[in-house]
mmCIF file of C-alpha atoms and ligand atoms in Angstrom:
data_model
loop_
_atom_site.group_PDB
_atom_site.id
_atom_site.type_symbol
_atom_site.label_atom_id
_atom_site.label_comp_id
_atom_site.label_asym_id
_atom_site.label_seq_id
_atom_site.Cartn_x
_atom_site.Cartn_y
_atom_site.Cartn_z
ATOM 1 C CA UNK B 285 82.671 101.646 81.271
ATOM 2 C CA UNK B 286 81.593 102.045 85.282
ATOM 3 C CA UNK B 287 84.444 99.348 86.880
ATOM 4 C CA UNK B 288 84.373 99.062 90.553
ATOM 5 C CA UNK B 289 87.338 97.093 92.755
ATOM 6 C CA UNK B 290 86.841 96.251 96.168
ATOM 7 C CA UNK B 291 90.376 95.671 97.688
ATOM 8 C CA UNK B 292 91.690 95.837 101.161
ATOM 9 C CA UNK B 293 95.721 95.531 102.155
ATOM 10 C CA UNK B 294 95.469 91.758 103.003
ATOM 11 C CA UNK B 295 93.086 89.102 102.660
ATOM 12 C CA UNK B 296 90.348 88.519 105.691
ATOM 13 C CA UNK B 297 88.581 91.789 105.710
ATOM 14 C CA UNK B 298 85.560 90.562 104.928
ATOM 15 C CA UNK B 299 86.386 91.960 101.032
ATOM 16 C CA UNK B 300 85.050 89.231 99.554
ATOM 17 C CA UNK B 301 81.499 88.962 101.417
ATOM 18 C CA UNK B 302 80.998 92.186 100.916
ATOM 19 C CA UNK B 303 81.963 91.860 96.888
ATOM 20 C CA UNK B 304 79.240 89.029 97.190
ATOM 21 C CA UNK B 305 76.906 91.421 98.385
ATOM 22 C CA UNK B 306 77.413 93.824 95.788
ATOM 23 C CA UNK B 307 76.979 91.541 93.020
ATOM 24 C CA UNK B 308 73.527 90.666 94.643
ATOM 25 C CA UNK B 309 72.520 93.856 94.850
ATOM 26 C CA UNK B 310 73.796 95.260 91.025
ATOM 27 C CA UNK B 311 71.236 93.083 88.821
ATOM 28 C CA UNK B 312 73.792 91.257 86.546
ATOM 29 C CA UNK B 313 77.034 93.000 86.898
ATOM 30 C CA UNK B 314 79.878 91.290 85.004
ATOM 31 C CA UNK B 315 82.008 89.907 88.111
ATOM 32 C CA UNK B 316 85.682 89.471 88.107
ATOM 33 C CA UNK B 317 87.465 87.698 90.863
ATOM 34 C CA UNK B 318 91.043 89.049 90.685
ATOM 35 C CA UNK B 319 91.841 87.488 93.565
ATOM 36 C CA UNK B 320 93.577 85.032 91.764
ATOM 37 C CA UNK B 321 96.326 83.569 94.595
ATOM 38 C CA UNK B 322 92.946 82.984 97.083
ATOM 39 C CA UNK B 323 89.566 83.329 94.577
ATOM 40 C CA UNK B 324 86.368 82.159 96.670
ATOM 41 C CA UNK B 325 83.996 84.752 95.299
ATOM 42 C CA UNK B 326 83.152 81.113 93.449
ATOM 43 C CA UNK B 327 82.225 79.357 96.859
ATOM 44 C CA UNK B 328 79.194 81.970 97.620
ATOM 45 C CA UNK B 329 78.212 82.776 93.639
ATOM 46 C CA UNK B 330 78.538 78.849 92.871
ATOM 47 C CA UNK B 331 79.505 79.171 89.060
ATOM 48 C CA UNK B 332 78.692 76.758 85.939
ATOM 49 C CA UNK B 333 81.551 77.568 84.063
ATOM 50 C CA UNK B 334 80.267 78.141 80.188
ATOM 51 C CA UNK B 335 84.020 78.749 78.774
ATOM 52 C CA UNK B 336 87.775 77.338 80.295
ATOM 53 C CA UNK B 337 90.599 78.361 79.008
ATOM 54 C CA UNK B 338 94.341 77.497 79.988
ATOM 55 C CA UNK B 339 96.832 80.283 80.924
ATOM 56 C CA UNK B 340 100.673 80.901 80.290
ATOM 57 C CA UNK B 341 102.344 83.335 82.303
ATOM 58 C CA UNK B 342 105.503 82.972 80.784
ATOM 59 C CA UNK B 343 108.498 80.531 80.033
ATOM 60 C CA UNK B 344 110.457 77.535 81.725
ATOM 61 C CA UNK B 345 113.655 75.581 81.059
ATOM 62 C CA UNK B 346 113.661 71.318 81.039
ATOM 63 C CA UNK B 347 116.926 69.293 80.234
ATOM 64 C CA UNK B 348 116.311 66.409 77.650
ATOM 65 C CA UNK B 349 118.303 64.134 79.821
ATOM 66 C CA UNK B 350 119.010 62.043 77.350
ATOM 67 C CA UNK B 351 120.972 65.187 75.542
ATOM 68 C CA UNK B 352 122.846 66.380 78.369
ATOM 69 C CA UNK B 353 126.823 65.719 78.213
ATOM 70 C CA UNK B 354 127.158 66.683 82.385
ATOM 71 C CA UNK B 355 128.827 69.448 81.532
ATOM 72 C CA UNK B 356 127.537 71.885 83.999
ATOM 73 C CA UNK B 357 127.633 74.897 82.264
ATOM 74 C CA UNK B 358 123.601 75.203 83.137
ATOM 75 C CA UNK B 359 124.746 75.414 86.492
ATOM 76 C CA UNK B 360 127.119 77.817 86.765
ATOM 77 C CA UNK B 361 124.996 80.195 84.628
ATOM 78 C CA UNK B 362 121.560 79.951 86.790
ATOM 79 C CA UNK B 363 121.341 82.954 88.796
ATOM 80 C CA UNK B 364 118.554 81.181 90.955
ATOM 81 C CA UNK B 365 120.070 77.840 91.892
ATOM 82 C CA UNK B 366 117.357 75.979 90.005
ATOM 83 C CA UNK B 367 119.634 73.468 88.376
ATOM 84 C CA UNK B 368 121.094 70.357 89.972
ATOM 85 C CA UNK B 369 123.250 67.556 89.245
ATOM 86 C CA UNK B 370 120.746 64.824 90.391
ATOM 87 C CA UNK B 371 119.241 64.034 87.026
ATOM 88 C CA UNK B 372 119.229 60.579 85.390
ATOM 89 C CA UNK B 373 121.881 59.158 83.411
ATOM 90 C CA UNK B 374 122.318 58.256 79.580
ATOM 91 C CA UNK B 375 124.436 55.627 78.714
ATOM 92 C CA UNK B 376 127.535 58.512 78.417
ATOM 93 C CA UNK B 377 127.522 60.310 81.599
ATOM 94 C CA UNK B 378 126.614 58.060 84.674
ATOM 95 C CA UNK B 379 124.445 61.493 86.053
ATOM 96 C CA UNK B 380 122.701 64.500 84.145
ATOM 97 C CA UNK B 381 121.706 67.755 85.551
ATOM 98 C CA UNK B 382 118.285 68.434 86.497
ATOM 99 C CA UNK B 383 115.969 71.986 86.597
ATOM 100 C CA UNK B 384 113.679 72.563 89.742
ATOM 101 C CA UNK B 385 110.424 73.846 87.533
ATOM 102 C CA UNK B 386 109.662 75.992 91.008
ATOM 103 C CA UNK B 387 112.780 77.456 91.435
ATOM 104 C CA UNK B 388 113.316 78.115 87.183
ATOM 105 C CA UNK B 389 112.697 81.617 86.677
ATOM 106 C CA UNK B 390 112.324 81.155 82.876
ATOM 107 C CA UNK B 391 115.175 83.799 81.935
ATOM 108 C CA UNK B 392 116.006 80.813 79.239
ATOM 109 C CA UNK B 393 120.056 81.774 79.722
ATOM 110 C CA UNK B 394 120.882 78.088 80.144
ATOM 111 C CA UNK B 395 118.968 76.631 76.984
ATOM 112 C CA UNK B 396 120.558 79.994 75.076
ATOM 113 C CA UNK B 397 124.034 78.759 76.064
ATOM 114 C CA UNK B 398 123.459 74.868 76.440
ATOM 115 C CA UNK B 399 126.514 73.314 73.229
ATOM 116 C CA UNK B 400 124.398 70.086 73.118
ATOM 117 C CA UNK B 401 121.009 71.746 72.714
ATOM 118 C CA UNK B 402 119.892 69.702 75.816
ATOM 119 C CA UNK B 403 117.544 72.638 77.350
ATOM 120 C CA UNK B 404 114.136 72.961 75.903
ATOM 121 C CA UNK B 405 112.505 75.874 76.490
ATOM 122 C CA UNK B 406 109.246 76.859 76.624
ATOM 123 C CA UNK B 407 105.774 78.475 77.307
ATOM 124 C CA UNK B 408 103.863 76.484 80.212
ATOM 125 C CA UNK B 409 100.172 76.065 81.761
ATOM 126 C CA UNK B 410 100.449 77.576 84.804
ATOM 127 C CA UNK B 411 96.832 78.571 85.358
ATOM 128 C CA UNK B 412 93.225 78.473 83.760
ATOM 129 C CA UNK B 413 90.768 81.095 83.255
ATOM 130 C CA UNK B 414 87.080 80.994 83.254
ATOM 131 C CA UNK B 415 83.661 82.579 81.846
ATOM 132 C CA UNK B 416 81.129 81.327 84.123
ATOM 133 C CA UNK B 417 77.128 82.128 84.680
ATOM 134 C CA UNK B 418 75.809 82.845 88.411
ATOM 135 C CA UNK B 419 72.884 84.023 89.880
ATOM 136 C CA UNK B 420 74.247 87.194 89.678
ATOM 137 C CA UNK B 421 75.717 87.647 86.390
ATOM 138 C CA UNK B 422 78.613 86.251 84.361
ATOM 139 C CA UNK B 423 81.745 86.011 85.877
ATOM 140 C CA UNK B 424 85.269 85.672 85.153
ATOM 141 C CA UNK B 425 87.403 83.896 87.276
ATOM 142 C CA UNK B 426 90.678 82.290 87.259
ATOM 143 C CA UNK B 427 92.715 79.761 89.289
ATOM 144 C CA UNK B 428 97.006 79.716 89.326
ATOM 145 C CA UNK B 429 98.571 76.856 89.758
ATOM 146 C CA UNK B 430 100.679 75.608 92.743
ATOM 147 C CA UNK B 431 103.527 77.673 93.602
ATOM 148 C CA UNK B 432 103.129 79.171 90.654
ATOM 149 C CA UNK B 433 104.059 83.050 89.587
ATOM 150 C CA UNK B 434 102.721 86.131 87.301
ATOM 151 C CA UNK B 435 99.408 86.185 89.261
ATOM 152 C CA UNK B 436 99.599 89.811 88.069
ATOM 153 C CA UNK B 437 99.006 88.683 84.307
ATOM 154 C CA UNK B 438 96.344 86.602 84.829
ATOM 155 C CA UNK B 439 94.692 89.022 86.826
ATOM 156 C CA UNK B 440 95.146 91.114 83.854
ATOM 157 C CA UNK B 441 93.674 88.386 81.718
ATOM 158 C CA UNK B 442 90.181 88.498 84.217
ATOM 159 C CA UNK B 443 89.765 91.788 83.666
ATOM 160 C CA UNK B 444 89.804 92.061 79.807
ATOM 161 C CA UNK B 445 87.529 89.430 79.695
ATOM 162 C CA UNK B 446 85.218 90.633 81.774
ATOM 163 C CA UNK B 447 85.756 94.163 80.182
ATOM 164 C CA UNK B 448 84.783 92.198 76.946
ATOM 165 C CA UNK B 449 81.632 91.034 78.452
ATOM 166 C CA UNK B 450 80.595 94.300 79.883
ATOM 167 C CA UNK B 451 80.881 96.290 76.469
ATOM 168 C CA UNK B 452 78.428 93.781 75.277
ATOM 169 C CA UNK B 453 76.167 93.666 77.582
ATOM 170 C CA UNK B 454 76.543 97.928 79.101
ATOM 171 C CA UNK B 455 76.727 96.656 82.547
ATOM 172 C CA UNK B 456 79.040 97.134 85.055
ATOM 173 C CA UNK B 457 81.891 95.303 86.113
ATOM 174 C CA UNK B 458 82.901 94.472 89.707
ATOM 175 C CA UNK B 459 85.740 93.203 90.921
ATOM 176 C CA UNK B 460 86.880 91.159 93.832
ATOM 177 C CA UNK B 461 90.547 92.466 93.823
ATOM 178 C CA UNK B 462 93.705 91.121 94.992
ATOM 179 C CA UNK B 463 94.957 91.899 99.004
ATOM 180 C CA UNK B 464 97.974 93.972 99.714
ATOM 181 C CA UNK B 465 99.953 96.534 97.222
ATOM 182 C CA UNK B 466 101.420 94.157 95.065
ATOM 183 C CA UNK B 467 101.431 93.485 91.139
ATOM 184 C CA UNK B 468 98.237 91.766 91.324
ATOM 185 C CA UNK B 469 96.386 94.501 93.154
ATOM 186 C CA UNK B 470 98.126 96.945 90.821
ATOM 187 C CA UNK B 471 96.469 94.893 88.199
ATOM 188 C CA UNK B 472 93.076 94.993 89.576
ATOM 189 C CA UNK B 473 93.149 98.202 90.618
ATOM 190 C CA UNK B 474 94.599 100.622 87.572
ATOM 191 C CA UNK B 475 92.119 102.362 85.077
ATOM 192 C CA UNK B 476 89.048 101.157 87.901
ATOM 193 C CA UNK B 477 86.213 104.006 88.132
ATOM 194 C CA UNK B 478 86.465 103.670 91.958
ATOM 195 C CA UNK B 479 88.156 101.752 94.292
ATOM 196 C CA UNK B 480 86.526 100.416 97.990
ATOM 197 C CA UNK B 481 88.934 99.715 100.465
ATOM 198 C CA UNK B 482 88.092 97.409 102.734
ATOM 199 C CA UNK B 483 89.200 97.723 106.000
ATOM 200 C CA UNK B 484 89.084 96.066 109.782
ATOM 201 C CA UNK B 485 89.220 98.453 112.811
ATOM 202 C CA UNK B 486 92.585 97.168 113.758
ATOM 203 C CA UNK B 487 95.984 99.040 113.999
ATOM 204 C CA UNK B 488 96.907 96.699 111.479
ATOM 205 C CA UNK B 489 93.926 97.229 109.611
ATOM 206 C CA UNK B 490 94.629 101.368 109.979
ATOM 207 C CA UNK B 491 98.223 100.553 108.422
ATOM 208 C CA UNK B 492 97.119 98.476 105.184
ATOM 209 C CA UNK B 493 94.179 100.725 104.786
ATOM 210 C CA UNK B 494 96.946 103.816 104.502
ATOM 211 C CA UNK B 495 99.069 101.618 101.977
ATOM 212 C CA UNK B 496 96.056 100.590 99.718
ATOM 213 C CA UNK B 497 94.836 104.368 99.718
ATOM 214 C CA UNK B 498 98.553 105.629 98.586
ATOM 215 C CA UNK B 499 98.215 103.201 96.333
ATOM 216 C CA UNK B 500 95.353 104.142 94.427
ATOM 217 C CA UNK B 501 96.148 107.989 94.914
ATOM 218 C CA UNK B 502 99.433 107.079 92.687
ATOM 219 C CA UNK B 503 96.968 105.612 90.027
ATOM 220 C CA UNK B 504 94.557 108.474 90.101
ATOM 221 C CA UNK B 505 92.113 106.098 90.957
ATOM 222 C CA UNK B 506 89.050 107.779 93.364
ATOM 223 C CA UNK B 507 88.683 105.358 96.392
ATOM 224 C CA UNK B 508 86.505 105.379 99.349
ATOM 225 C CA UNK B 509 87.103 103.579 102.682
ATOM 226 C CA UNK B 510 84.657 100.901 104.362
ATOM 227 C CA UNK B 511 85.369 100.015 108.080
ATOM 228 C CA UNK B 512 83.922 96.153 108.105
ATOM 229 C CA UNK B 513 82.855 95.073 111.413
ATOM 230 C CA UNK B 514 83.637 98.788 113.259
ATOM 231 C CA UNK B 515 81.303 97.595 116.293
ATOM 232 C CA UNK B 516 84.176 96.155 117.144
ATOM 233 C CA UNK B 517 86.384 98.729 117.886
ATOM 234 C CA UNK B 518 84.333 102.139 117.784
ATOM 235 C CA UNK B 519 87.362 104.085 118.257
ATOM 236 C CA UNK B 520 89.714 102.636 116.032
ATOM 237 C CA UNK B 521 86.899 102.639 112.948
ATOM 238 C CA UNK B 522 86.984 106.724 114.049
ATOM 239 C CA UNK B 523 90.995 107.132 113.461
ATOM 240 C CA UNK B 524 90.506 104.887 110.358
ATOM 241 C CA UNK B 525 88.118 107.601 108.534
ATOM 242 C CA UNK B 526 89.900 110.502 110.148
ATOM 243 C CA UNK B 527 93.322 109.166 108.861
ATOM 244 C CA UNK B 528 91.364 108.006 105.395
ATOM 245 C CA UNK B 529 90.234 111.437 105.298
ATOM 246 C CA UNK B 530 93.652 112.879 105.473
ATOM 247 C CA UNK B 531 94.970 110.714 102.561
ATOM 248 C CA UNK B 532 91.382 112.292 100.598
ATOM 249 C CA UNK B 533 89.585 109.054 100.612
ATOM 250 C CA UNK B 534 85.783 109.900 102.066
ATOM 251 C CA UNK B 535 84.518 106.877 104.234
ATOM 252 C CA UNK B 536 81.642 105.108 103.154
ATOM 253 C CA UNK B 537 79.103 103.701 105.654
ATOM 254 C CA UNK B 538 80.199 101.019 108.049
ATOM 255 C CA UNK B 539 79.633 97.877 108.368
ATOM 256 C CA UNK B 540 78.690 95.935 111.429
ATOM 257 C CA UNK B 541 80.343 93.250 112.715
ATOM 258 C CA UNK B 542 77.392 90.161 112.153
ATOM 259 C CA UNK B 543 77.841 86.281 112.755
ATOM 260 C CA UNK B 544 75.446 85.799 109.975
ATOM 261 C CA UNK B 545 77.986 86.397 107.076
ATOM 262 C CA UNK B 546 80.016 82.982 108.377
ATOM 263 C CA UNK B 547 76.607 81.417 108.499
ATOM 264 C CA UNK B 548 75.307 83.478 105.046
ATOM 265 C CA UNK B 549 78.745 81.794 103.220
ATOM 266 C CA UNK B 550 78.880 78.322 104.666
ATOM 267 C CA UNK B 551 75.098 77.837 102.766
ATOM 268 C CA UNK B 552 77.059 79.650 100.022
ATOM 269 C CA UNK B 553 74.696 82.985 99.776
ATOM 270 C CA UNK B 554 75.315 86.827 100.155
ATOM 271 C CA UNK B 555 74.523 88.492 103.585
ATOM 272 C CA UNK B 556 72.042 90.218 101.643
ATOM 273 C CA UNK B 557 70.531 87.338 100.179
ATOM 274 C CA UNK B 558 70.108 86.241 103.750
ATOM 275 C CA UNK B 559 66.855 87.723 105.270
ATOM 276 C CA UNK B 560 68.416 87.053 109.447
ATOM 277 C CA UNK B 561 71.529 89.019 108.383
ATOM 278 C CA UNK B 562 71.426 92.473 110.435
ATOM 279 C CA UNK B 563 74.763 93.764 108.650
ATOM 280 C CA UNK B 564 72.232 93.637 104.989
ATOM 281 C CA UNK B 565 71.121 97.141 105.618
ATOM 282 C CA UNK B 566 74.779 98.254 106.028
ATOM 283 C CA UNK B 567 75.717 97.038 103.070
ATOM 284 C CA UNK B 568 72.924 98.375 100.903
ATOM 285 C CA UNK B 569 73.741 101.470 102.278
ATOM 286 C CA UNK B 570 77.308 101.140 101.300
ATOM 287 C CA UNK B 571 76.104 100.131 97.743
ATOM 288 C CA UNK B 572 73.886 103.503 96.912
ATOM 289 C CA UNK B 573 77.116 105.445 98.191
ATOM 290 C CA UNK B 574 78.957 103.556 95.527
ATOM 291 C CA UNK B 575 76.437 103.603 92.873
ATOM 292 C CA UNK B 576 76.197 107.377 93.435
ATOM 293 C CA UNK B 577 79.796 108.160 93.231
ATOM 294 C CA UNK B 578 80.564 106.263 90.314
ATOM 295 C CA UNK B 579 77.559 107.777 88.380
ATOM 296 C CA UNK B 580 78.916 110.946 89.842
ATOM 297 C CA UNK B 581 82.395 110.123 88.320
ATOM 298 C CA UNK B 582 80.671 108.907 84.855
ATOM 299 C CA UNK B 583 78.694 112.483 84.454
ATOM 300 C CA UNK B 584 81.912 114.314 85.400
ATOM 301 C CA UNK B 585 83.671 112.411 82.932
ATOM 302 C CA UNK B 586 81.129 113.183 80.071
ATOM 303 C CA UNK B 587 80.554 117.024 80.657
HETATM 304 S S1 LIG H 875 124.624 73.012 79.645
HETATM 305 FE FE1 LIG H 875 123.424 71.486 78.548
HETATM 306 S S2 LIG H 875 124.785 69.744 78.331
HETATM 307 FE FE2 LIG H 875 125.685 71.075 79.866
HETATM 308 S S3 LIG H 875 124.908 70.254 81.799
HETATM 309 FE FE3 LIG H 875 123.482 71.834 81.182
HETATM 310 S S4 LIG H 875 121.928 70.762 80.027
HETATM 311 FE FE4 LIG H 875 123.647 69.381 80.186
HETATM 312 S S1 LIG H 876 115.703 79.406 82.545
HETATM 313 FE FE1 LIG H 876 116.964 80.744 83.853
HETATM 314 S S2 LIG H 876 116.125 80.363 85.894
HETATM 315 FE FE2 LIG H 876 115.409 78.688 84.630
HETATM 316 S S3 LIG H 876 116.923 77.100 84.929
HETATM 317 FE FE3 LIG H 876 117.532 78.243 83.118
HETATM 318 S S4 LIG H 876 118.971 79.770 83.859
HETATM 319 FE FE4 LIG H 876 117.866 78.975 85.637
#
C-alpha cells in the first residue's frame, strides 16, 4: 500500500493547504487527517460524514458519592493530585471526596484500593472518529475531546481505517499528519511509504525541519523536504535543503509564498482548485516529485 504523510515540526506551515492540494490532485486518494489535536483538512474538503463512531482512549476514576465514607485514602494514593475533598455529602459524612476527570490519569489505583467500593472505574468517550465522502475521496477524520489525552491512539485509529478503505479500493492514502515529534506524529508517521516535511524558511522553521527529519530517519521512513513560502527568505530556504541534505532528505520543489491560499481556504477550496493561485504550479510540481518517488519506492520494494 503507497501511504504518504505530510508533517512539519509544528502546526502553521502551510502543511495542511498543501495536503489539500494533494488530495486534489491524486483522483480519490483515501485521506486521513491525523491531525487530530487541530484537524481542518475538513474546513477546505467540506465532508458528509457517511459513518461516526465514538472513541475511548483509555480509563477514568468517579467516586459514587453516595458510597464514599471520607476516608481519604483516594487521596493520599493519587500520584497526580486529581482527588479532592470538595465532594457532596451523604447523610454519614457531612463532605465526600471528589476526582478532577482532567487531572485523573486513569491508573485506577484508588478504585483498586477504595474498602467501600466507592470508585467506579471505567472506559470513557473521549473522542469520535469519522468515514466521510469529499470531493476528493473518502476520508477519515477524527475529533478529541477537550483537554483530552491519547491523541496518539486515535491517530492510530485514522489510519487503520483509512488503511481499510484503501485495500478496498487500491488507492492511495494521504495523510495530513500531526505537528512536532510527539506520539501523535510518531503515529502518523511509522510504516508511511514517504514522508514530506513541511517546512517555513525560518530559523525556527530550519530547527523543526532537523527534528522531524531525525525523526523519520529513526523510523526508516524515506522523507523529502518542502520549503513553503521560500520567496520569503531565499537564503534561509538554501540552508534548509543544504542542512536537509546533510540529514539525507532530498528537497522537493518549493513553494512560493501566495496570498491566494488564505483566500483559496476561506471559500473552502485547494490552491489548486483555484485557477488565480500562482503557488498551483508549485505544488503540482511538488506532487509528480512525490508520485515518482513513491512509485520509485513501490518498484524497489517488489524487485
Ligand atoms: S478511598 Fe473510597 S471511601 Fe475513601 S475517600 Fe476515597 S472514595 Fe471515599
Ligand atoms: S485513577 Fe489514578 S489518576 Fe485517576 S484519580 Fe484514581 S489514582 Fe488518581
Amino acid at each position: 500500500m503507497k501511504e504518504l504523510v505530510v508533517i512539519s515540526g509544528k502546526g502553521g506551515t502551510g502543511k495542511t493547504s498543501i495536503v489539500a492540494s494533494f488530495a486534489a490532485l491524486a483522483s480519490k486518494a483515501v485521506l486521513a487527517d491525523c491531525d487530530v489535536d487541530a484537524a481542518d483538512l475538513h474546513l477546505v474538503l467540506e465532508p458528509k460524514v457517511i459513518r461516526r463512531e465514538s472513541f475511548s482512549g483509555g480509563k477514568r476514576a468517579r467516586i459514587e458519592s453516595g458510597h464514599c465514607t471520607a476516608c481519604g485514602k483516594c487521596e493520599q494514593l493519587c500520584r497526580f493530585d486529581a482527588i479532592y475533598f470538595d465532594g457532596p455529602g451523604n447523610g454519614k459524612v457531612d463532605k465526600t471526596f471528589r476526582i478532577d476527570p482532567i487531572a485523573c490519569e486513569g491508573c485506577g489505583v484508588c478504585a483498586w484500593f477504595c474498602a467501600a467500593k466507592a470508585i467506579e472505574f471505567g472506559t470513557v468517550a473521549n473522542g469520535e472518529w469519522f468515514i466521510s465522502e469529499t470531493r476528493c475521496g473518502p476520508m477519515v477524520h477524527a475529533r478529541l475531546g477537550v483537554a483530552q489525552a491519547n491523541s496518539g491512539k486515535l491517530v492510530n485509529t485514522v489510519r487503520t481505517e483509512a488503511r481499510k478503505l484503501a485495500a478496498r479500493t487500491g488507492k492511495m492514502v494521504i495523510i495530513d499528519g500531526s505537528p512536532g515529534i510527539g506520539c501523535p506524529v510518531i503515529a502518523s508517521l511509522a510504516g508511511a511509504s514517504l514522508a514530506l516535511i513541511v517546512t517555513e524558511p525560518t530559523l525556527s522553521g530550519r530547527h523543526d525541519m532537523q527534528r522531524v527529519a531525525q525523526l523519520a530517519r529513526h523510523f526508516g521512513i524515506p522523507a523529502m523536504v518542502c520549503v513553503n513560502k521560500w520567496d520569503l527568505n531565499p537564503r534561509a530556504a538554501d540552508e534548509i535543503e543544504s542542512l536537509a541534505g546533510r540529514h539525507g532528505v532530498p528537497a522537493a520543489p518549493r513553494v512560493r509564498y501566495d496570498p491566494a491560499v488564505t483566500r483559496a481556504q476561506i471559500e473552502g477550496t485547494s490552491a489548486v482548485e483555484c485557477a488565480a493561485a500562482p503557488c498551483a504550479a508549485d505544488i503540482r510540481a511538488v506532487w509528480a516529485r512525490l508520485r515518482a518517488a513513491i512509485d520509485d519506492a513501490a518498484a524497489a520494494a517488489a524487485s
